Amino acid sequence: MASDAPATIHPSAVIEEGARIGPGCTIGPFCHIGPEVTLGAGVELKSHVVITGDTTVGEGTVVFPFASLGQIPQDLKYRGEKTRLEIGARNRIREYVTMNCGTAGGGGLTKVGDDGLFMANCHVAHDVTVGNRVILVNSVAVAGHCVIEDDVIVGGLSGVHQWVRIGRGAIIGALSMVTADVLPHGLVAGPRAELEGLNLVGLRRAGVERSEITALRALYAELGAGNFREQARALAEQGTESAMVREVLDFILGPSDRSFLTPQ
């Protein structure tokens, strides 16, 4: 929990002039904090953490050894423009995680929500938007410009192609390569990932009403394996009383440069 106590900073840590350290922060041995960094109240850096660039870390976030946050993008088009990384509150960022700042061509901002768990060796690339309560399991790589909505779980050693959107509540199986958009509450798995159904376990754990789950199942059946956008447009015109069905239809009809993973 954040407090009004002064920050605790190990004498071996390097805090560059201009960095803003919130009350109750704990900065462990051999951390390096750049001059444009802002740490919210109660942030804990275990040891050997590097945070640089115009980076904000929200209150109560814990960062484990050898994580590197706010470094310049791994993008050859980057020319040193001023861009940002924003990390929300109460995240757990484990060992060797990397999160890069944005690029001018992608909006200039990489943004991570609240209450996420980023397991060891994960990478969040430039201009990515990550929602709340997202879990990236060990060694997940999320490429530039992706959007990962709230309550998504991405299994270990998976890759997410640039510009892909993963809808709220979806789950990606381990060792998957996701090259197209994933529907909200979808279940995706495979070396070249395919949509295998709905994330029924996640829906039930979230306490979603049976009527909504039934409506989602019916939508999934109606969408079939055809052109999702055409079918979604027709279904949207028919109207629905289900809020979750409307969410999925809005997601399908939203702006995207990618196709969709469809049932095989």
PDB file of C-alpha atoms in Angstrom:
ATOM      1  CA  MET A   1       0.000   0.000   0.000  1.00  0.00           C
ATOM      2  CA  ALA A   2       1.132   3.542  -0.748  1.00  0.00           C
ATOM      3  CA  SER A   3       1.971   5.720   2.254  1.00  0.00           C
ATOM      4  CA  ASP A   4       3.108   9.203   3.117  1.00  0.00           C
ATOM      5  CA  ALA A   5       6.441   7.888   4.394  1.00  0.00           C
ATOM      6  CA  PRO A   6       9.577   9.154   2.645  1.00  0.00           C
ATOM      7  CA  ALA A   7      11.096   7.044  -0.082  1.00  0.00           C
ATOM      8  CA  THR A   8      13.728   4.466   0.830  1.00  0.00           C
ATOM      9  CA  ILE A   9      16.636   4.539  -1.615  1.00  0.00           C
ATOM     10  CA  HIS A  10      19.607   2.185  -1.470  1.00  0.00           C
ATOM     11  CA  PRO A  11      22.928   4.082  -1.569  1.00  0.00           C
ATOM     12  CA  SER A  12      24.044   2.200  -4.693  1.00  0.00           C
ATOM     13  CA  ALA A  13      20.996   3.357  -6.700  1.00  0.00           C
ATOM     14  CA  VAL A  14      21.442   6.171  -9.241  1.00  0.00           C
ATOM     15  CA  ILE A  15      18.619   8.705  -9.308  1.00  0.00           C
ATOM     16  CA  GLU A  16      19.254  11.348 -11.954  1.00  0.00           C
ATOM     17  CA  GLU A  17      18.374  14.955 -11.267  1.00  0.00           C
ATOM     18  CA  GLY A  18      14.805  15.718 -12.289  1.00  0.00           C
ATOM     19  CA  ALA A  19      13.355  12.304 -11.490  1.00  0.00           C
ATOM     20  CA  ARG A  20      10.218  12.460  -9.344  1.00  0.00           C
ATOM     21  CA  ILE A  21      10.008   9.826  -6.638  1.00  0.00           C
ATOM     22  CA  GLY A  22       6.679   9.452  -4.847  1.00  0.00           C
ATOM     23  CA  PRO A  23       6.202   8.954  -1.107  1.00  0.00           C
ATOM     24  CA  GLY A  24       6.722   5.475   0.238  1.00  0.00           C
ATOM     25  CA  CYS A  25       8.760   4.263  -2.754  1.00  0.00           C
ATOM     26  CA  THR A  26      11.446   1.639  -2.236  1.00  0.00           C
ATOM     27  CA  ILE A  27      14.378   1.685  -4.645  1.00  0.00           C
ATOM     28  CA  GLY A  28      16.736  -1.249  -4.214  1.00  0.00           C
ATOM     29  CA  PRO A  29      20.414  -1.775  -4.977  1.00  0.00           C
ATOM     30  CA  PHE A  30      21.891  -0.773  -8.343  1.00  0.00           C
ATOM     31  CA  CYS A  31      18.712   0.674  -9.832  1.00  0.00           C
ATOM     32  CA  HIS A  32      19.061   3.516 -12.354  1.00  0.00           C
ATOM     33  CA  ILE A  33      16.270   6.091 -12.660  1.00  0.00           C
ATOM     34  CA  GLY A  34      16.432   8.636 -15.498  1.00  0.00           C
ATOM     35  CA  PRO A  35      15.732  12.367 -15.222  1.00  0.00           C
ATOM     36  CA  GLU A  36      12.251  12.292 -16.801  1.00  0.00           C
ATOM     37  CA  VAL A  37      10.911   9.371 -14.782  1.00  0.00           C
ATOM     38  CA  THR A  38       7.984   9.686 -12.380  1.00  0.00           C
ATOM     39  CA  LEU A  39       7.338   6.997  -9.771  1.00  0.00           C
ATOM     40  CA  GLY A  40       3.948   7.054  -8.055  1.00  0.00           C
ATOM     41  CA  ALA A  41       3.453   6.504  -4.339  1.00  0.00           C
ATOM     42  CA  GLY A  42       4.591   3.167  -2.983  1.00  0.00           C
ATOM     43  CA  VAL A  43       6.371   1.908  -6.110  1.00  0.00           C
ATOM     44  CA  GLU A  44       8.935  -0.778  -5.288  1.00  0.00           C
ATOM     45  CA  LEU A  45      11.990  -1.489  -7.436  1.00  0.00           C
ATOM     46  CA  LYS A  46      13.622  -4.664  -6.153  1.00  0.00           C
ATOM     47  CA  SER A  47      17.167  -4.224  -7.543  1.00  0.00           C
ATOM     48  CA  HIS A  48      19.039  -3.692 -10.839  1.00  0.00           C
ATOM     49  CA  VAL A  49      15.980  -2.053 -12.442  1.00  0.00           C
ATOM     50  CA  VAL A  50      16.505   0.521 -15.217  1.00  0.00           C
ATOM     51  CA  ILE A  51      13.768   3.079 -15.894  1.00  0.00           C
ATOM     52  CA  THR A  52      14.512   5.798 -18.419  1.00  0.00           C
ATOM     53  CA  GLY A  53      12.869   8.171 -20.892  1.00  0.00           C
ATOM     54  CA  ASP A  54       9.596   9.995 -20.240  1.00  0.00           C
ATOM     55  CA  THR A  55       8.173   7.155 -18.175  1.00  0.00           C
ATOM     56  CA  THR A  56       5.494   7.166 -15.482  1.00  0.00           C
ATOM     57  CA  VAL A  57       4.999   4.203 -13.158  1.00  0.00           C
ATOM     58  CA  GLY A  58       1.724   4.128 -11.214  1.00  0.00           C
ATOM     59  CA  GLU A  59       1.387   3.739  -7.475  1.00  0.00           C
ATOM     60  CA  GLY A  60       1.917   0.384  -5.833  1.00  0.00           C
ATOM     61  CA  THR A  61       3.637  -1.181  -8.840  1.00  0.00           C
ATOM     62  CA  VAL A  62       6.428  -3.644  -8.061  1.00  0.00           C
ATOM     63  CA  VAL A  63       9.295  -4.106 -10.533  1.00  0.00           C
ATOM     64  CA  PHE A  64      11.649  -7.068 -10.187  1.00  0.00           C
ATOM     65  CA  PRO A  65      15.385  -7.305 -10.967  1.00  0.00           C
ATOM     66  CA  PHE A  66      16.756  -6.577 -14.437  1.00  0.00           C
ATOM     67  CA  ALA A  67      13.542  -5.168 -15.872  1.00  0.00           C
ATOM     68  CA  SER A  68      14.125  -2.308 -18.334  1.00  0.00           C
ATOM     69  CA  LEU A  69      11.355   0.246 -18.824  1.00  0.00           C
ATOM     70  CA  GLY A  70      11.167   3.249 -21.142  1.00  0.00           C
ATOM     71  CA  GLN A  71      14.074   2.500 -23.462  1.00  0.00           C
ATOM     72  CA  ILE A  72      13.820   3.712 -27.060  1.00  0.00           C
ATOM     73  CA  PRO A  73      11.748   1.609 -29.479  1.00  0.00           C
ATOM     74  CA  GLN A  74      13.199  -1.313 -31.397  1.00  0.00           C
ATOM     75  CA  ASP A  75      12.119   0.409 -34.596  1.00  0.00           C
ATOM     76  CA  LEU A  76      14.555   1.587 -37.274  1.00  0.00           C
ATOM     77  CA  LYS A  77      12.198   4.475 -38.132  1.00  0.00           C
ATOM     78  CA  TYR A  78      12.676   6.007 -34.696  1.00  0.00           C
ATOM     79  CA  ARG A  79      14.709   9.207 -34.939  1.00  0.00           C
ATOM     80  CA  GLY A  80      14.924  10.286 -31.321  1.00  0.00           C
ATOM     81  CA  GLU A  81      11.562  12.047 -31.120  1.00  0.00           C
ATOM     82  CA  LYS A  82      10.149  12.642 -27.642  1.00  0.00           C
ATOM     83  CA  THR A  83       7.684   9.887 -26.791  1.00  0.00           C
ATOM     84  CA  ARG A  84       6.343   8.310 -23.610  1.00  0.00           C
ATOM     85  CA  LEU A  85       5.646   5.159 -21.622  1.00  0.00           C
ATOM     86  CA  GLU A  86       2.813   5.181 -19.086  1.00  0.00           C
ATOM     87  CA  ILE A  87       2.423   2.266 -16.667  1.00  0.00           C
ATOM     88  CA  GLY A  88      -0.615   2.144 -14.398  1.00  0.00           C
ATOM     89  CA  ALA A  89      -1.071   1.209 -10.748  1.00  0.00           C
ATOM     90  CA  ARG A  90      -0.448  -2.029  -8.874  1.00  0.00           C
ATOM     91  CA  ASN A  91       1.263  -3.891 -11.691  1.00  0.00           C
ATOM     92  CA  ARG A  92       3.710  -6.738 -11.098  1.00  0.00           C
ATOM     93  CA  ILE A  93       6.575  -6.529 -13.578  1.00  0.00           C
ATOM     94  CA  ARG A  94       8.845  -9.518 -13.241  1.00  0.00           C
ATOM     95  CA  GLU A  95      12.486 -10.188 -14.099  1.00  0.00           C
ATOM     96  CA  TYR A  96      13.873  -9.109 -17.497  1.00  0.00           C
ATOM     97  CA  VAL A  97      10.616  -7.563 -18.710  1.00  0.00           C
ATOM     98  CA  THR A  98      11.090  -4.807 -21.312  1.00  0.00           C
ATOM     99  CA  MET A  99       8.582  -2.067 -22.155  1.00  0.00           C
ATOM    100  CA  ASN A 100       9.519   0.552 -24.760  1.00  0.00           C
ATOM    101  CA  CYS A 101       8.265   4.089 -25.274  1.00  0.00           C
ATOM    102  CA  GLY A 102       6.198   5.011 -28.337  1.00  0.00           C
ATOM    103  CA  THR A 103       7.061   6.397 -31.756  1.00  0.00           C
ATOM    104  CA  ALA A 104       5.866   9.545 -33.497  1.00  0.00           C
ATOM    105  CA  GLY A 105       4.296   7.440 -36.236  1.00  0.00           C
ATOM    106  CA  GLY A 106       2.322   5.391 -33.720  1.00  0.00           C
ATOM    107  CA  GLY A 107       0.969   8.190 -31.567  1.00  0.00           C
ATOM    108  CA  GLY A 108       3.970   8.631 -29.307  1.00  0.00           C
ATOM    109  CA  LEU A 109       2.641   6.626 -26.350  1.00  0.00           C
ATOM    110  CA  THR A 110       2.961   3.091 -25.026  1.00  0.00           C
ATOM    111  CA  LYS A 111       0.318   2.647 -22.335  1.00  0.00           C
ATOM    112  CA  VAL A 112      -0.143  -0.112 -19.760  1.00  0.00           C
ATOM    113  CA  GLY A 113      -3.212  -0.221 -17.505  1.00  0.00           C
ATOM    114  CA  ASP A 114      -3.657  -1.235 -13.872  1.00  0.00           C
ATOM    115  CA  ASP A 115      -3.330  -4.514 -11.945  1.00  0.00           C
ATOM    116  CA  GLY A 116      -1.430  -6.437 -14.624  1.00  0.00           C
ATOM    117  CA  LEU A 117       1.014  -9.299 -14.227  1.00  0.00           C
ATOM    118  CA  PHE A 118       3.929  -9.332 -16.660  1.00  0.00           C
ATOM    119  CA  MET A 119       5.923 -12.497 -16.057  1.00  0.00           C
ATOM    120  CA  ALA A 120       9.634 -12.918 -16.671  1.00  0.00           C
ATOM    121  CA  ASN A 121      11.118 -12.040 -20.085  1.00  0.00           C
ATOM    122  CA  CYS A 122       7.970 -10.465 -21.560  1.00  0.00           C
ATOM    123  CA  HIS A 123       8.274  -7.642 -24.097  1.00  0.00           C
ATOM    124  CA  VAL A 124       5.786  -4.814 -24.681  1.00  0.00           C
ATOM    125  CA  ALA A 125       6.820  -2.924 -27.808  1.00  0.00           C
ATOM    126  CA  HIS A 126       6.336   0.662 -28.926  1.00  0.00           C
ATOM    127  CA  ASP A 127       2.851   2.185 -29.201  1.00  0.00           C
ATOM    128  CA  VAL A 128       1.145  -0.818 -27.611  1.00  0.00           C
ATOM    129  CA  THR A 129      -1.952  -0.281 -25.470  1.00  0.00           C
ATOM    130  CA  VAL A 130      -2.512  -2.800 -22.689  1.00  0.00           C
ATOM    131  CA  GLY A 131      -5.696  -2.739 -20.618  1.00  0.00           C
ATOM    132  CA  ASN A 132      -6.371  -3.565 -16.972  1.00  0.00           C
ATOM    133  CA  ARG A 133      -5.870  -6.943 -15.269  1.00  0.00           C
ATOM    134  CA  VAL A 134      -3.906  -8.339 -18.216  1.00  0.00           C
ATOM    135  CA  ILE A 135      -1.607 -11.324 -17.690  1.00  0.00           C
ATOM    136  CA  LEU A 136       1.342 -11.934 -20.015  1.00  0.00           C
ATOM    137  CA  VAL A 137       2.919 -15.260 -19.112  1.00  0.00           C
ATOM    138  CA  ASN A 138       6.671 -15.878 -19.373  1.00  0.00           C
ATOM    139  CA  SER A 139       8.405 -14.782 -22.596  1.00  0.00           C
ATOM    140  CA  VAL A 140       5.365 -13.341 -24.367  1.00  0.00           C
ATOM    141  CA  ALA A 141       6.359 -10.839 -27.087  1.00  0.00           C
ATOM    142  CA  VAL A 142       3.844  -8.149 -28.061  1.00  0.00           C
ATOM    143  CA  ALA A 143       4.849  -6.287 -31.228  1.00  0.00           C
ATOM    144  CA  GLY A 144       4.306  -2.620 -32.004  1.00  0.00           C
ATOM    145  CA  HIS A 145       0.904  -0.909 -32.186  1.00  0.00           C
ATOM    146  CA  CYS A 146      -1.046  -3.834 -30.693  1.00  0.00           C
ATOM    147  CA  VAL A 147      -4.110  -3.320 -28.510  1.00  0.00           C
ATOM    148  CA  ILE A 148      -4.722  -5.777 -25.682  1.00  0.00           C
ATOM    149  CA  GLU A 149      -7.999  -5.065 -23.932  1.00  0.00           C
ATOM    150  CA  ASP A 150      -8.948  -5.696 -20.287  1.00  0.00           C
ATOM    151  CA  ASP A 151      -8.785  -9.155 -18.666  1.00  0.00           C
ATOM    152  CA  VAL A 152      -6.778 -10.835 -21.440  1.00  0.00           C
ATOM    153  CA  ILE A 153      -4.418 -13.737 -20.687  1.00  0.00           C
ATOM    154  CA  VAL A 154      -1.618 -14.540 -23.144  1.00  0.00           C
ATOM    155  CA  GLY A 155       0.058 -17.915 -22.593  1.00  0.00           C
ATOM    156  CA  GLY A 156       3.796 -18.400 -22.301  1.00  0.00           C
ATOM    157  CA  LEU A 157       6.160 -18.152 -25.278  1.00  0.00           C
ATOM    158  CA  SER A 158       3.436 -16.644 -27.467  1.00  0.00           C
ATOM    159  CA  GLY A 159       3.929 -13.889 -30.011  1.00  0.00           C
ATOM    160  CA  VAL A 160       1.464 -11.183 -31.025  1.00  0.00           C
ATOM    161  CA  HIS A 161       2.007  -9.683 -34.502  1.00  0.00           C
ATOM    162  CA  GLN A 162       2.150  -5.902 -34.905  1.00  0.00           C
ATOM    163  CA  TRP A 163      -1.183  -4.042 -35.174  1.00  0.00           C
ATOM    164  CA  VAL A 164      -3.184  -6.980 -33.798  1.00  0.00           C
ATOM    165  CA  ARG A 165      -6.110  -6.312 -31.440  1.00  0.00           C
ATOM    166  CA  ILE A 166      -7.045  -8.814 -28.724  1.00  0.00           C
ATOM    167  CA  GLY A 167     -10.537  -8.231 -27.372  1.00  0.00           C
ATOM    168  CA  ARG A 168     -11.579  -8.095 -23.729  1.00  0.00           C
ATOM    169  CA  GLY A 169     -11.535 -11.362 -21.825  1.00  0.00           C
ATOM    170  CA  ALA A 170      -9.825 -13.400 -24.558  1.00  0.00           C
ATOM    171  CA  ILE A 171      -7.328 -16.124 -23.710  1.00  0.00           C
ATOM    172  CA  ILE A 172      -4.359 -17.130 -25.877  1.00  0.00           C
ATOM    173  CA  GLY A 173      -2.885 -20.599 -25.377  1.00  0.00           C
ATOM    174  CA  ALA A 174       0.823 -21.098 -24.812  1.00  0.00           C
ATOM    175  CA  LEU A 175       3.172 -21.258 -27.814  1.00  0.00           C
ATOM    176  CA  SER A 176       0.709 -19.404 -30.054  1.00  0.00           C
ATOM    177  CA  MET A 177       1.579 -17.003 -32.879  1.00  0.00           C
ATOM    178  CA  VAL A 178      -1.277 -14.504 -33.149  1.00  0.00           C
ATOM    179  CA  THR A 179      -1.314 -12.833 -36.562  1.00  0.00           C
ATOM    180  CA  ALA A 180      -4.898 -11.524 -36.727  1.00  0.00           C
ATOM    181  CA  ASP A 181      -7.446  -9.876 -34.430  1.00  0.00           C
ATOM    182  CA  VAL A 182      -9.018 -11.962 -31.655  1.00  0.00           C
ATOM    183  CA  LEU A 183     -12.670 -11.530 -30.716  1.00  0.00           C
ATOM    184  CA  PRO A 184     -13.569 -10.475 -27.151  1.00  0.00           C
ATOM    185  CA  HIS A 185     -13.858 -13.601 -24.961  1.00  0.00           C
ATOM    186  CA  GLY A 186     -12.293 -15.728 -27.696  1.00  0.00           C
ATOM    187  CA  LEU A 187     -10.165 -18.821 -27.097  1.00  0.00           C
ATOM    188  CA  VAL A 188      -7.146 -19.003 -29.410  1.00  0.00           C
ATOM    189  CA  ALA A 189      -4.319 -21.529 -29.636  1.00  0.00           C
ATOM    190  CA  GLY A 190      -1.826 -23.009 -32.067  1.00  0.00           C
ATOM    191  CA  PRO A 191       1.599 -22.350 -33.628  1.00  0.00           C
ATOM    192  CA  ARG A 192      -0.321 -20.365 -36.264  1.00  0.00           C
ATOM    193  CA  ALA A 193      -3.146 -19.564 -33.912  1.00  0.00           C
ATOM    194  CA  GLU A 194      -6.771 -20.341 -34.722  1.00  0.00           C
ATOM    195  CA  LEU A 195      -9.979 -19.341 -32.990  1.00  0.00           C
ATOM    196  CA  GLU A 196     -11.145 -22.452 -31.156  1.00  0.00           C
ATOM    197  CA  GLY A 197     -14.199 -21.090 -29.381  1.00  0.00           C
ATOM    198  CA  LEU A 198     -15.141 -18.904 -26.434  1.00  0.00           C
ATOM    199  CA  ASN A 199     -13.204 -18.450 -23.209  1.00  0.00           C
ATOM    200  CA  LEU A 200     -16.002 -20.101 -21.225  1.00  0.00           C
ATOM    201  CA  VAL A 201     -13.874 -20.637 -18.131  1.00  0.00           C
ATOM    202  CA  GLY A 202     -13.003 -16.941 -18.010  1.00  0.00           C
ATOM    203  CA  LEU A 203     -16.629 -15.910 -18.546  1.00  0.00           C
ATOM    204  CA  ARG A 204     -17.805 -18.128 -15.694  1.00  0.00           C
ATOM    205  CA  ARG A 205     -15.044 -16.978 -13.379  1.00  0.00           C
ATOM    206  CA  ALA A 206     -16.066 -13.391 -14.096  1.00  0.00           C
ATOM    207  CA  GLY A 207     -19.629 -14.172 -13.024  1.00  0.00           C
ATOM    208  CA  VAL A 208     -21.165 -13.484 -16.440  1.00  0.00           C
ATOM    209  CA  GLU A 209     -24.853 -14.415 -16.497  1.00  0.00           C
ATOM    210  CA  ARG A 210     -25.846 -17.623 -18.237  1.00  0.00           C
ATOM    211  CA  SER A 211     -28.110 -15.703 -20.632  1.00  0.00           C
ATOM    212  CA  GLU A 212     -25.163 -13.609 -21.825  1.00  0.00           C
ATOM    213  CA  ILE A 213     -22.982 -16.697 -22.314  1.00  0.00           C
ATOM    214  CA  THR A 214     -25.797 -18.319 -24.298  1.00  0.00           C
ATOM    215  CA  ALA A 215     -26.074 -15.186 -26.450  1.00  0.00           C
ATOM    216  CA  LEU A 216     -22.327 -15.194 -27.092  1.00  0.00           C
ATOM    217  CA  ARG A 217     -22.437 -18.856 -28.088  1.00  0.00           C
ATOM    218  CA  ALA A 218     -25.231 -18.104 -30.531  1.00  0.00           C
ATOM    219  CA  LEU A 219     -23.252 -15.196 -31.978  1.00  0.00           C
ATOM    220  CA  TYR A 220     -20.175 -17.370 -32.379  1.00  0.00           C
ATOM    221  CA  ALA A 221     -22.246 -19.948 -34.269  1.00  0.00           C
ATOM    222  CA  GLU A 222     -23.779 -17.272 -36.523  1.00  0.00           C
ATOM    223  CA  LEU A 223     -20.415 -15.722 -37.352  1.00  0.00           C
ATOM    224  CA  GLY A 224     -19.142 -19.097 -38.521  1.00  0.00           C
ATOM    225  CA  ALA A 225     -15.996 -19.184 -40.612  1.00  0.00           C
ATOM    226  CA  GLY A 226     -16.939 -16.532 -43.161  1.00  0.00           C
ATOM    227  CA  ASN A 227     -16.251 -12.821 -43.431  1.00  0.00           C
ATOM    228  CA  PHE A 228     -16.640 -11.578 -39.871  1.00  0.00           C
ATOM    229  CA  ARG A 229     -17.141  -7.941 -40.788  1.00  0.00           C
ATOM    230  CA  GLU A 230     -19.910  -8.591 -43.302  1.00  0.00           C
ATOM    231  CA  GLN A 231     -21.713 -10.943 -40.938  1.00  0.00           C
ATOM    232  CA  ALA A 232     -21.243  -8.592 -37.976  1.00  0.00           C
ATOM    233  CA  ARG A 233     -22.621  -5.669 -39.970  1.00  0.00           C
ATOM    234  CA  ALA A 234     -25.744  -7.668 -40.832  1.00  0.00           C
ATOM    235  CA  LEU A 235     -26.196  -8.838 -37.231  1.00  0.00           C
ATOM    236  CA  ALA A 236     -25.708  -5.305 -35.887  1.00  0.00           C
ATOM    237  CA  GLU A 237     -28.460  -4.062 -38.175  1.00  0.00           C
ATOM    238  CA  GLN A 238     -30.799  -6.688 -36.721  1.00  0.00           C
ATOM    239  CA  GLY A 239     -30.124  -5.403 -33.197  1.00  0.00           C
ATOM    240  CA  THR A 240     -29.584  -7.309 -29.936  1.00  0.00           C
ATOM    241  CA  GLU A 241     -30.517  -7.007 -26.278  1.00  0.00           C
ATOM    242  CA  SER A 242     -27.214  -8.534 -25.152  1.00  0.00           C
ATOM    243  CA  ALA A 243     -24.583  -6.035 -24.031  1.00  0.00           C
ATOM    244  CA  MET A 244     -21.807  -8.587 -24.563  1.00  0.00           C
ATOM    245  CA  VAL A 245     -22.952  -9.383 -28.091  1.00  0.00           C
ATOM    246  CA  ARG A 246     -22.957  -5.658 -28.873  1.00  0.00           C
ATOM    247  CA  GLU A 247     -19.417  -5.437 -27.471  1.00  0.00           C
ATOM    248  CA  VAL A 248     -18.215  -8.183 -29.815  1.00  0.00           C
ATOM    249  CA  LEU A 249     -19.985  -6.682 -32.829  1.00  0.00           C
ATOM    250  CA  ASP A 250     -18.548  -3.230 -32.069  1.00  0.00           C
ATOM    251  CA  PHE A 251     -15.090  -4.780 -31.802  1.00  0.00           C
ATOM    252  CA  ILE A 252     -15.417  -6.524 -35.168  1.00  0.00           C
ATOM    253  CA  LEU A 253     -16.660  -3.359 -36.858  1.00  0.00           C
ATOM    254  CA  GLY A 254     -14.012  -1.155 -35.224  1.00  0.00           C
ATOM    255  CA  PRO A 255     -10.964   0.173 -37.097  1.00  0.00           C
ATOM    256  CA  SER A 256      -8.224  -2.382 -37.712  1.00  0.00           C
ATOM    257  CA  ASP A 257      -5.552  -3.145 -40.300  1.00  0.00           C
ATOM    258  CA  ARG A 258      -5.739  -6.860 -39.559  1.00  0.00           C
ATOM    259  CA  SER A 259      -8.118  -9.645 -40.488  1.00  0.00           C
ATOM    260  CA  PHE A 260      -9.686 -11.871 -37.822  1.00  0.00           C
ATOM    261  CA  LEU A 261      -8.802 -15.284 -36.538  1.00  0.00           C
ATOM    262  CA  THR A 262     -11.803 -17.420 -37.498  1.00  0.00           C
ATOM    263  CA  PRO A 263     -12.957 -20.948 -36.602  1.00  0.00           C
ATOM    264  CA  GLN A 264     -11.329 -23.667 -38.670  1.00  0.00           C
TER     265      GLN A 264
END
